[in-house]
Amino acid sequence: MVIAVVMTVHNEADIIEQSITHLWSEQVDRIICVDSGSTDGTRQLLPGLDVEIIDTDEPYHYQPEWLTALARLAGEDGADWILPVDADEFWYGVSGDTIRATLEQLPVTVRKLHVRAWQHLDWNHREIEYRSHGKVAFRYEPGLMVAPGNHDVFLPSGGPAYGGALDLRELQFRSYDHMVRKCRERTA
């Protein structure tokens, strides 16, 4: 089984090393990052994290198009499972197993997983309820399309998304200044 992580990044220097290191510890096989013109040192950190890097000057919010293209690329190169991950997310197996062990235990009929997202206020405090819009992991198939925000994926074969296998911790706003910067960048 080959597990590929695809992500777009923009100004994530404060968390990218922890995020990528965590993904490698979960025994994924490949990580492909698109950097959309980071100015905070993110791009300079990526080569040392053993990831494949694609640079673009396209706006950050081309994310669904980029993740769809990266998922198709990874699948055509042999990936079985695709995880579209944001740099501020830490995915894990609900049972305590690694992502690899969790995915290996799933029946082949499971094509798509709903991944519950727990918003964290900091490393030790999370919101009481998981977010209604989680994320998605999926088996590769030609013609797939990743939805905005990585909340869903269209698979031509159809079928439901299964839950209960993977969750993620999200540190979306790591300080007040970080929140303001992110809001300004995304609305620009």
Coordinates of N, CA, C and O in Angstrom, one line a residue:
M1 N 0.8 -1.2 0.0 CA 0.0 0.0 0.0 C 0.9 1.2 0.0 O 1.8 1.4 0.8
V2 N 0.6 2.2 -0.9 CA 1.3 3.5 -1.0 C 0.3 4.6 -0.5 O -0.8 4.7 -1.0
I3 N 0.8 5.4 0.5 CA 0.0 6.5 1.0 C 0.7 7.8 0.7 O 1.8 8.0 1.0
A4 N -0.1 8.6 -0.1 CA 0.5 9.9 -0.5 C -0.3 11.1 0.2 O -1.5 11.0 0.3
V5 N 0.5 12.0 0.7 CA -0.1 13.2 1.3 C 0.1 14.3 0.3 O 1.2 14.5 -0.3
V6 N -0.9 15.1 0.0 CA -0.8 16.3 -0.9 C -1.2 17.5 -0.1 O -2.2 17.4 0.7
M7 N -0.5 18.6 -0.2 CA -0.8 19.8 0.5 C -0.4 21.1 -0.3 O 0.6 21.0 -1.0
T8 N -1.1 22.1 0.0 CA -0.7 23.5 -0.5 C -0.3 24.2 0.8 O -0.9 24.1 1.8
V9 N 0.8 25.0 0.7 CA 1.2 25.7 1.8 C 1.5 27.2 1.5 O 1.8 27.5 0.3
H10 N 1.3 28.1 2.4 CA 1.5 29.5 2.3 C 1.8 30.1 3.6 O 0.9 30.1 4.5
N11 N 3.0 30.5 3.9 CA 3.4 31.1 5.1 C 3.1 30.3 6.4 O 2.3 30.7 7.2
E12 N 3.6 29.1 6.4 CA 3.4 28.1 7.5 C 4.7 27.8 8.3 O 4.8 26.7 8.8
A13 N 5.7 28.7 8.3 CA 7.0 28.4 8.8 C 6.9 28.0 10.3 O 7.7 27.2 10.8
D14 N 6.0 28.5 11.0 CA 5.9 28.3 12.5 C 5.4 26.9 12.8 O 5.5 26.4 13.9
I15 N 4.9 26.1 11.8 CA 4.3 24.8 12.1 C 4.7 23.7 11.1 O 4.5 22.5 11.4
I16 N 5.2 24.1 9.9 CA 5.5 23.1 8.9 C 6.4 22.0 9.3 O 6.2 20.8 8.9
E17 N 7.4 22.3 10.0 CA 8.4 21.2 10.4 C 7.7 20.2 11.3 O 7.8 19.0 11.1
Q18 N 6.9 20.6 12.3 CA 6.2 19.7 13.2 C 5.1 18.9 12.4 O 5.0 17.7 12.6
S19 N 4.5 19.5 11.5 CA 3.4 18.9 10.7 C 4.0 17.8 9.8 O 3.6 16.6 9.8
I20 N 5.1 18.1 9.1 CA 5.7 17.1 8.2 C 6.4 16.0 8.9 O 6.2 14.8 8.6
T21 N 7.0 16.3 10.0 CA 7.7 15.3 10.9 C 6.6 14.3 11.4 O 6.8 13.1 11.4
H22 N 5.5 14.9 11.8 CA 4.4 14.0 12.3 C 3.9 13.1 11.2 O 3.7 11.9 11.4
L23 N 3.7 13.6 10.0 CA 3.2 12.8 8.9 C 4.2 11.6 8.6 O 3.8 10.5 8.4
W24 N 5.5 11.9 8.6 CA 6.5 10.8 8.4 C 6.4 9.8 9.5 O 6.5 8.6 9.2
S25 N 6.1 10.2 10.7 CA 6.0 9.3 11.9 C 4.8 8.4 11.7 O 4.7 7.3 12.3
E26 N 3.8 8.9 11.0 CA 2.6 8.1 10.7 C 2.7 7.1 9.6 O 1.8 6.4 9.2
Q27 N 3.9 7.0 9.0 CA 4.4 6.1 8.0 C 3.7 6.3 6.7 O 3.4 5.3 6.0
V28 N 3.5 7.5 6.3 CA 3.1 7.8 4.9 C 4.3 7.6 4.0 O 5.5 7.6 4.5
D29 N 4.1 7.4 2.7 CA 5.2 7.1 1.8 C 5.7 8.3 1.0 O 6.8 8.3 0.5
R30 N 4.8 9.3 0.8 CA 5.1 10.4 -0.1 C 4.4 11.7 0.4 O 3.2 11.6 0.7
I31 N 5.1 12.8 0.3 CA 4.4 14.1 0.6 C 4.8 15.0 -0.5 O 6.0 15.3 -0.8
I32 N 3.8 15.6 -1.1 CA 3.9 16.6 -2.2 C 3.4 17.9 -1.7 O 2.2 18.0 -1.4
C33 N 4.2 18.9 -1.7 CA 3.8 20.3 -1.3 C 3.8 21.3 -2.4 O 4.8 21.3 -3.2
V34 N 2.8 22.0 -2.6 CA 2.8 23.2 -3.5 C 2.9 24.4 -2.6 O 2.1 24.6 -1.7
D35 N 4.0 25.2 -2.8 CA 4.2 26.5 -2.1 C 3.8 27.6 -3.0 O 4.3 27.8 -4.1
S36 N 2.8 28.4 -2.5 CA 2.3 29.5 -3.3 C 2.9 30.8 -2.9 O 2.2 31.7 -2.4
G37 N 4.2 30.9 -3.0 CA 4.9 32.2 -2.7 C 5.0 32.6 -1.3 O 4.9 33.7 -0.9
S38 N 5.3 31.6 -0.4 CA 5.5 31.9 1.0 C 6.6 33.0 1.1 O 7.7 32.9 0.4
T39 N 6.5 33.9 2.1 CA 7.4 34.9 2.3 C 8.0 34.8 3.8 O 8.8 35.7 4.1
D40 N 7.6 33.8 4.5 CA 8.0 33.8 5.9 C 9.1 32.7 6.2 O 9.4 32.4 7.3
G41 N 9.7 32.1 5.2 CA 10.7 31.1 5.3 C 10.2 29.7 5.1 O 11.0 28.7 5.2
T42 N 8.9 29.5 4.9 CA 8.3 28.2 4.7 C 9.1 27.4 3.6 O 9.5 26.3 3.7
R43 N 9.2 28.1 2.4 CA 9.8 27.5 1.2 C 11.2 27.1 1.5 O 11.6 26.0 1.0
Q44 N 12.0 27.8 2.3 CA 13.3 27.5 2.6 C 13.4 26.2 3.5 O 14.4 25.5 3.5
L45 N 12.4 26.0 4.3 CA 12.4 24.8 5.2 C 12.0 23.5 4.5 O 12.5 22.4 4.9
L46 N 11.3 23.6 3.4 CA 10.7 22.4 2.8 C 11.8 21.4 2.3 O 11.6 20.2 2.5
P47 N 12.9 21.8 1.6 CA 13.9 20.9 1.2 C 14.4 20.0 2.2 O 14.7 18.8 2.0
G48 N 14.6 20.5 3.5 CA 15.1 19.7 4.5 C 14.1 18.7 5.2 O 14.5 17.9 6.0
L49 N 12.9 18.7 4.7 CA 11.8 17.9 5.2 C 11.5 16.7 4.3 O 10.6 15.9 4.6
D50 N 12.3 16.5 3.3 CA 12.2 15.3 2.4 C 10.8 15.2 1.7 O 10.2 14.2 1.6
V51 N 10.4 16.4 1.3 CA 9.1 16.4 0.5 C 9.3 16.8 -0.9 O 10.4 17.4 -1.2
E52 N 8.4 16.5 -1.8 CA 8.5 16.9 -3.2 C 7.9 18.3 -3.2 O 6.8 18.6 -2.6
I53 N 8.5 19.3 -3.9 CA 8.1 20.7 -3.8 C 7.7 21.1 -5.2 O 8.5 20.9 -6.2
I54 N 6.6 21.8 -5.3 CA 6.2 22.5 -6.6 C 6.0 23.9 -6.2 O 5.2 24.2 -5.2
D55 N 6.6 24.9 -6.9 CA 6.4 26.3 -6.6 C 5.4 26.9 -7.6 O 5.4 26.5 -8.8
T56 N 4.6 27.8 -7.1 CA 3.7 28.5 -8.0 C 3.5 29.9 -7.5 O 3.7 30.2 -6.3
D57 N 3.1 30.7 -8.4 CA 2.8 32.1 -8.0 C 1.3 32.3 -8.1 O 0.8 33.4 -8.0
E58 N 0.5 31.2 -8.3 CA -0.9 31.3 -8.3 C -1.4 31.6 -6.9 O -0.8 31.2 -5.9
P59 N -2.6 32.3 -6.8 CA -3.1 32.6 -5.5 C -3.3 31.3 -4.7 O -3.6 30.2 -5.2
Y60 N -3.2 31.5 -3.4 CA -3.4 30.3 -2.4 C -4.7 29.6 -2.6 O -4.8 28.4 -2.4
H61 N -5.7 30.4 -2.9 CA -7.1 29.8 -3.0 C -7.3 29.0 -4.3 O -8.5 28.7 -4.6
Y62 N -6.3 28.6 -5.0 CA -6.4 27.6 -6.1 C -6.3 26.2 -5.5 O -6.1 25.3 -6.2
Q63 N -6.4 26.1 -4.1 CA -6.2 24.9 -3.4 C -7.0 23.7 -4.0 O -6.4 22.6 -4.2
P64 N -8.3 23.8 -4.2 CA -9.0 22.6 -4.7 C -8.4 22.1 -6.1 O -8.2 20.9 -6.3
E65 N -8.1 23.0 -7.0 CA -7.5 22.7 -8.2 C -6.1 22.0 -8.1 O -5.8 21.0 -8.7
W66 N -5.3 22.6 -7.2 CA -4.0 22.0 -7.0 C -4.1 20.6 -6.3 O -3.4 19.7 -6.7
L67 N -5.0 20.5 -5.3 CA -5.1 19.2 -4.6 C -5.6 18.1 -5.5 O -5.2 17.0 -5.4
T68 N -6.5 18.5 -6.4 CA -7.1 17.5 -7.4 C -5.9 17.1 -8.3 O -5.7 15.9 -8.5
A69 N -5.2 18.1 -8.8 CA -4.1 17.7 -9.7 C -3.0 16.9 -9.0 O -2.5 15.9 -9.6
L70 N -2.7 17.2 -7.8 CA -1.7 16.4 -7.0 C -2.2 15.0 -6.7 O -1.4 14.1 -6.7
A71 N -3.4 14.9 -6.3 CA -4.0 13.6 -6.0 C -4.0 12.7 -7.3 O -3.6 11.5 -7.2
R72 N -4.3 13.3 -8.4 CA -4.3 12.5 -9.7 C -2.8 12.1 -10.0 O -2.6 11.0 -10.4
L73 N -1.9 13.1 -9.8 CA -0.5 12.8 -10.1 C 0.0 11.6 -9.2 O 0.6 10.7 -9.6
A74 N -0.3 11.7 -7.9 CA 0.1 10.7 -6.9 C -0.5 9.4 -7.3 O 0.2 8.3 -7.2
G75 N -1.8 9.4 -7.6 CA -2.5 8.1 -8.0 C -1.9 7.5 -9.2 O -1.7 6.3 -9.3
E76 N -1.7 8.3 -10.2 CA -1.1 7.8 -11.5 C 0.3 7.3 -11.3 O 0.8 6.4 -12.0
D77 N 1.0 7.8 -10.2 CA 2.3 7.3 -9.9 C 2.3 6.1 -8.9 O 3.3 5.7 -8.4
G78 N 1.1 5.6 -8.6 CA 1.0 4.4 -7.8 C 0.4 4.5 -6.4 O 0.4 3.5 -5.7
A79 N 0.0 5.7 -6.0 CA -0.5 5.9 -4.6 C -1.9 5.2 -4.6 O -2.7 5.3 -5.5
D80 N -2.1 4.5 -3.5 CA -3.4 3.8 -3.2 C -4.3 4.8 -2.5 O -5.5 4.9 -2.8
W81 N -3.8 5.4 -1.4 CA -4.6 6.3 -0.6 C -4.0 7.7 -0.7 O -2.8 7.9 -0.8
I82 N -4.9 8.7 -0.8 CA -4.5 10.1 -0.9 C -5.1 10.8 0.4 O -6.3 10.7 0.7
L83 N -4.2 11.6 1.0 CA -4.6 12.4 2.2 C -4.3 13.9 1.8 O -3.2 14.3 1.8
P84 N -5.4 14.7 1.6 CA -5.2 16.1 1.3 C -5.1 16.8 2.7 O -6.1 17.0 3.3
V85 N -3.9 17.2 3.1 CA -3.7 17.7 4.5 C -3.3 19.1 4.4 O -2.5 19.6 3.6
D86 N -3.8 19.9 5.4 CA -3.3 21.3 5.6 C -2.1 21.3 6.5 O -2.0 20.4 7.4
A87 N -1.3 22.3 6.4 CA 0.0 22.3 7.2 C -0.3 22.4 8.7 O 0.5 22.0 9.5
D88 N -1.5 22.9 9.1 CA -1.8 23.0 10.5 C -2.6 21.9 11.1 O -3.2 22.0 12.1
E89 N -2.7 20.8 10.3 CA -3.4 19.6 10.8 C -2.5 18.4 11.1 O -1.4 18.2 10.4
F90 N -2.9 17.7 12.1 CA -2.1 16.5 12.6 C -3.0 15.3 12.6 O -3.9 15.2 13.5
W91 N -2.9 14.5 11.5 CA -3.8 13.4 11.4 C -3.3 12.2 12.2 O -2.1 12.0 12.3
Y92 N -4.2 11.3 12.6 CA -3.8 10.1 13.4 C -4.9 9.1 13.3 O -6.1 9.4 13.0
G93 N -4.6 7.8 13.6 CA -5.5 6.7 13.7 C -6.3 6.8 15.0 O -5.7 7.0 16.0
V94 N -7.6 6.7 14.9 CA -8.5 6.8 16.1 C -8.2 5.7 17.1 O -8.2 5.9 18.3
S95 N -7.8 4.5 16.6 CA -7.5 3.4 17.5 C -6.1 3.5 18.2 O -5.8 2.7 19.1
G96 N -5.4 4.5 17.8 CA -4.0 4.6 18.4 C -2.9 4.1 17.5 O -1.8 4.3 17.7
D97 N -3.4 3.4 16.4 CA -2.4 2.9 15.4 C -2.0 4.1 14.5 O -2.6 5.1 14.4
T98 N -0.9 3.9 13.8 CA -0.5 4.9 12.8 C -1.5 5.0 11.7 O -2.4 4.1 11.5
I99 N -1.4 6.0 10.9 CA -2.2 6.1 9.7 C -2.1 4.9 8.8 O -3.0 4.3 8.3
R100 N -0.8 4.5 8.6 CA -0.6 3.3 7.8 C -1.3 2.1 8.3 O -2.1 1.4 7.6
A101 N -1.1 1.7 9.6 CA -1.8 0.6 10.1 C -3.3 0.7 10.1 O -4.0 -0.3 9.8
T102 N -3.8 1.9 10.3 CA -5.2 2.1 10.2 C -5.8 1.8 8.8 O -6.8 1.1 8.7
L103 N -5.1 2.4 7.8 CA -5.6 2.2 6.4 C -5.4 0.7 6.0 O -6.3 0.2 5.2
E104 N -4.4 0.1 6.4 CA -4.2 -1.3 6.0 C -5.2 -2.3 6.6 O -5.5 -3.3 6.0
Q105 N -5.9 -1.9 7.7 CA -6.9 -2.7 8.2 C -8.3 -2.5 7.6 O -9.2 -3.3 7.9
L106 N -8.5 -1.6 6.7 CA -9.8 -1.3 6.1 C -10.1 -2.3 5.0 O -9.2 -2.6 4.2
P107 N -11.3 -2.7 4.9 CA -11.7 -3.5 3.7 C -11.5 -2.7 2.4 O -11.6 -1.5 2.4
V108 N -11.2 -3.4 1.4 CA -11.0 -2.8 0.1 C -12.2 -2.1 -0.4 O -12.1 -1.2 -1.3
T109 N -13.4 -2.4 0.1 CA -14.6 -1.7 -0.3 C -14.7 -0.3 0.2 O -15.5 0.5 -0.3
V110 N -13.9 0.0 1.2 CA -13.9 1.4 1.7 C -13.1 2.3 0.8 O -11.9 2.1 0.6
R111 N -13.8 3.2 0.1 CA -13.1 4.1 -0.9 C -12.8 5.5 -0.4 O -12.0 6.2 -0.9
K112 N -13.6 5.9 0.6 CA -13.5 7.3 1.1 C -13.8 7.3 2.6 O -14.7 6.6 3.1
L113 N -13.0 8.1 3.3 CA -13.1 8.2 4.8 C -13.4 9.6 5.2 O -12.8 10.6 4.7
H114 N -14.4 9.8 6.0 CA -14.6 11.1 6.7 C -13.7 11.2 7.9 O -13.6 10.3 8.7
V115 N -12.9 12.2 7.9 CA -11.9 12.4 9.0 C -12.4 13.5 9.9 O -12.6 14.7 9.5
R116 N -12.7 13.2 11.2 CA -13.2 14.2 12.1 C -12.1 15.2 12.4 O -11.0 14.8 12.6
A117 N -12.5 16.5 12.5 CA -11.5 17.5 12.7 C -11.8 18.2 14.1 O -12.9 18.7 14.3
W118 N -10.8 18.1 15.0 CA -10.9 18.7 16.3 C -10.1 20.0 16.3 O -8.9 20.0 16.1
Q119 N -10.8 21.1 16.5 CA -10.1 22.4 16.5 C -9.5 22.6 17.9 O -10.1 22.4 18.9
H120 N -8.2 22.9 17.9 CA -7.4 23.1 19.1 C -7.2 24.5 19.3 O -6.8 25.3 18.4
L121 N -7.3 25.0 20.5 CA -7.0 26.3 20.9 C -5.5 26.5 21.1 O -4.9 27.5 20.9
D122 N -4.9 25.4 21.6 CA -3.4 25.3 21.6 C -3.1 23.8 21.7 O -4.1 23.0 21.5
W123 N -1.9 23.4 21.9 CA -1.6 21.9 21.9 C -2.4 21.1 22.9 O -2.6 19.9 22.8
N124 N -2.8 21.7 24.0 CA -3.4 21.0 25.1 C -4.9 21.2 25.3 O -5.5 20.5 26.0
H125 N -5.5 22.1 24.6 CA -6.9 22.4 24.7 C -7.6 22.4 23.4 O -7.3 23.1 22.5
R126 N -8.6 21.5 23.3 CA -9.4 21.4 22.1 C -10.9 21.8 22.4 O -11.3 21.7 23.5
E127 N -11.6 22.1 21.3 CA -13.0 22.4 21.5 C -13.7 21.1 21.9 O -13.3 20.0 21.7
I128 N -14.9 21.3 22.5 CA -15.6 20.1 23.1 C -16.1 19.2 22.0 O -16.1 18.0 22.2
E129 N -16.6 19.8 21.0 CA -17.2 19.0 19.9 C -16.3 19.1 18.6 O -15.7 20.1 18.4
Y130 N -16.3 18.0 17.9 CA -15.6 18.1 16.6 C -16.4 18.9 15.6 O -17.6 19.1 15.7
R131 N -15.7 19.4 14.6 CA -16.3 20.3 13.6 C -17.2 19.5 12.7 O -16.9 18.3 12.3
S132 N -18.3 20.1 12.4 CA -19.3 19.4 11.5 C -18.7 19.1 10.1 O -19.0 18.1 9.5
H133 N -17.8 20.0 9.7 CA -17.1 19.7 8.4 C -15.8 19.2 8.6 O -14.8 20.0 8.9
G134 N -15.6 17.9 8.6 CA -14.3 17.3 8.7 C -13.6 17.4 7.4 O -13.8 18.2 6.6
K135 N -12.6 16.5 7.3 CA -11.8 16.4 6.1 C -12.1 15.0 5.4 O -12.9 14.2 5.9
V136 N -11.3 14.7 4.4 CA -11.6 13.5 3.7 C -10.2 12.8 3.3 O -9.3 13.5 3.0
A137 N -10.2 11.5 3.3 CA -9.1 10.7 2.8 C -9.8 9.7 1.8 O -10.9 9.3 2.0
F138 N -9.0 9.3 0.8 CA -9.7 8.5 -0.2 C -8.7 7.6 -1.0 O -7.5 7.9 -1.0
R139 N -9.2 6.5 -1.5 CA -8.5 5.7 -2.4 C -8.4 6.4 -3.8 O -9.4 7.0 -4.2
Y140 N -7.3 6.3 -4.5 CA -7.2 6.9 -5.8 C -8.1 6.2 -6.8 O -8.3 5.0 -6.8
E141 N -8.7 7.0 -7.6 CA -9.4 6.5 -8.9 C -9.4 7.6 -9.9 O -9.5 8.8 -9.5
P142 N -9.2 7.3 -11.2 CA -9.2 8.3 -12.2 C -10.5 9.1 -12.2 O -11.6 8.6 -11.9
G143 N -10.4 10.4 -12.4 CA -11.6 11.3 -12.5 C -12.0 11.9 -11.2 O -12.9 12.7 -11.1
L144 N -11.2 11.7 -10.1 CA -11.5 12.3 -8.8 C -11.4 13.8 -8.9 O -10.7 14.3 -9.7
M145 N -12.2 14.4 -7.9 CA -12.1 15.9 -7.8 C -12.2 16.2 -6.3 O -13.2 15.9 -5.7
V146 N -11.2 16.9 -5.8 CA -11.2 17.3 -4.4 C -12.0 18.6 -4.2 O -11.9 19.5 -5.0
A147 N -12.9 18.6 -3.2 CA -13.8 19.7 -2.9 C -13.0 20.8 -2.2 O -12.0 20.6 -1.5
P148 N -13.5 22.1 -2.3 CA -12.8 23.2 -1.5 C -12.7 22.8 0.0 O -13.6 22.2 0.6
G149 N -11.6 23.2 0.6 CA -11.4 22.9 2.0 C -11.0 21.5 2.3 O -10.9 21.1 3.5
N150 N -10.9 20.6 1.3 CA -10.6 19.2 1.5 C -11.7 18.5 2.3 O -11.4 17.5 3.0
H151 N -12.9 19.0 2.3 CA -14.0 18.5 3.1 C -14.6 17.3 2.4 O -15.3 16.5 3.1
D152 N -14.4 17.1 1.2 CA -15.0 16.0 0.5 C -14.2 15.7 -0.8 O -13.4 16.5 -1.2
V153 N -14.6 14.7 -1.5 CA -14.0 14.3 -2.8 C -15.1 13.7 -3.6 O -15.9 12.9 -3.1
F154 N -15.1 14.0 -4.9 CA -16.0 13.3 -5.8 C -15.2 12.1 -6.4 O -14.1 12.3 -6.9
L155 N -15.7 10.9 -6.2 CA -15.1 9.7 -6.8 C -16.2 9.2 -7.8 O -17.3 9.0 -7.5
P156 N -15.7 9.0 -9.1 CA -16.7 8.5 -10.1 C -17.4 7.2 -9.6 O -18.6 7.0 -10.0
S157 N -16.8 6.4 -8.8 CA -17.4 5.1 -8.4 C -18.5 5.4 -7.4 O -19.3 4.5 -7.1
G158 N -18.6 6.6 -6.8 CA -19.6 6.9 -5.8 C -19.4 6.2 -4.5 O -18.3 5.8 -4.2
G159 N -20.4 6.1 -3.7 CA -20.4 5.4 -2.5 C -20.2 6.4 -1.3 O -19.9 7.5 -1.5
P160 N -20.6 5.9 -0.1 CA -20.5 6.7 1.1 C -19.1 6.9 1.6 O -18.2 6.1 1.3
A161 N -19.0 7.9 2.5 CA -17.7 8.1 3.2 C -17.9 7.4 4.6 O -18.9 7.5 5.2
Y162 N -16.9 6.6 5.0 CA -17.0 5.9 6.2 C -16.2 6.8 7.3 O -15.3 7.5 6.9
G163 N -16.6 6.6 8.5 CA -16.0 7.4 9.6 C -15.4 6.5 10.6 O -15.5 5.2 10.6
G164 N -14.8 7.1 11.6 CA -14.3 6.3 12.7 C -12.9 5.7 12.6 O -12.4 5.1 13.5
A165 N -12.2 6.0 11.5 CA -10.9 5.4 11.4 C -9.8 6.5 11.6 O -8.8 6.2 12.3
L166 N -9.9 7.7 11.1 CA -8.9 8.7 11.2 C -9.6 10.0 11.8 O -10.7 10.3 11.5
D167 N -8.8 10.7 12.7 CA -9.2 12.0 13.2 C -8.0 12.9 12.9 O -6.9 12.5 12.5
L168 N -8.2 14.2 13.1 CA -7.1 15.2 13.1 C -7.3 16.2 14.1 O -8.4 16.6 14.5
R169 N -6.1 16.7 14.5 CA -6.0 17.9 15.4 C -5.7 19.1 14.5 O -4.7 19.0 13.7
E170 N -6.4 20.2 14.6 CA -6.1 21.3 13.8 C -5.8 22.5 14.7 O -6.5 22.8 15.6
L171 N -4.7 23.2 14.4 CA -4.3 24.4 15.1 C -4.4 25.5 14.1 O -3.3 26.1 13.7
Q172 N -5.6 25.9 13.8 CA -5.8 26.9 12.7 C -5.3 28.3 13.0 O -4.7 28.9 12.2
F173 N -5.5 28.7 14.2 CA -5.1 30.1 14.6 C -4.2 29.9 15.8 O -4.6 29.6 16.9
R174 N -2.9 30.1 15.6 CA -1.9 29.8 16.7 C -1.5 31.0 17.5 O -0.8 30.9 18.5
S175 N -2.1 32.1 17.2 CA -2.0 33.3 18.0 C -2.9 34.4 17.4 O -3.4 34.2 16.3
Y176 N -3.2 35.4 18.1 CA -4.0 36.5 17.6 C -3.4 37.1 16.3 O -4.1 37.3 15.3
D177 N -2.1 37.4 16.4 CA -1.4 37.9 15.2 C -1.5 37.0 14.0 O -1.7 37.4 12.9
H178 N -1.4 35.7 14.3 CA -1.4 34.7 13.2 C -2.8 34.7 12.6 O -3.0 34.6 11.4
M179 N -3.9 34.8 13.4 CA -5.2 34.8 12.9 C -5.5 36.0 12.0 O -6.0 35.9 10.9
V180 N -5.0 37.2 12.5 CA -5.2 38.4 11.7 C -4.5 38.3 10.4 O -5.0 38.6 9.3
R181 N -3.2 37.8 10.4 CA -2.4 37.7 9.1 C -3.1 36.7 8.2 O -3.3 37.0 7.0
K182 N -3.6 35.6 8.7 CA -4.3 34.6 7.8 C -5.6 35.2 7.2 O -5.8 35.0 6.0
C183 N -6.3 35.9 8.0 CA -7.6 36.5 7.5 C -7.3 37.5 6.4 O -7.9 37.6 5.4
R184 N -6.2 38.3 6.6 CA -5.9 39.3 5.6 C -5.4 38.7 4.4 O -5.7 39.1 3.2
E185 N -4.5 37.7 4.5 CA -4.0 37.0 3.3 C -5.1 36.3 2.5 O -5.2 36.4 1.3
R186 N -6.0 35.7 3.2 CA -7.1 34.9 2.5 C -8.1 35.8 1.8 O -8.7 35.5 0.8
T187 N -8.4 37.0 2.4 CA -9.4 37.9 1.8 C -8.8 38.7 0.7 O -9.5 39.3 -0.1
A188 N -7.4 38.9 0.8 CA -6.8 39.7 -0.3 C -7.0 39.0 -1.6 O -7.0 39.6 -2.7

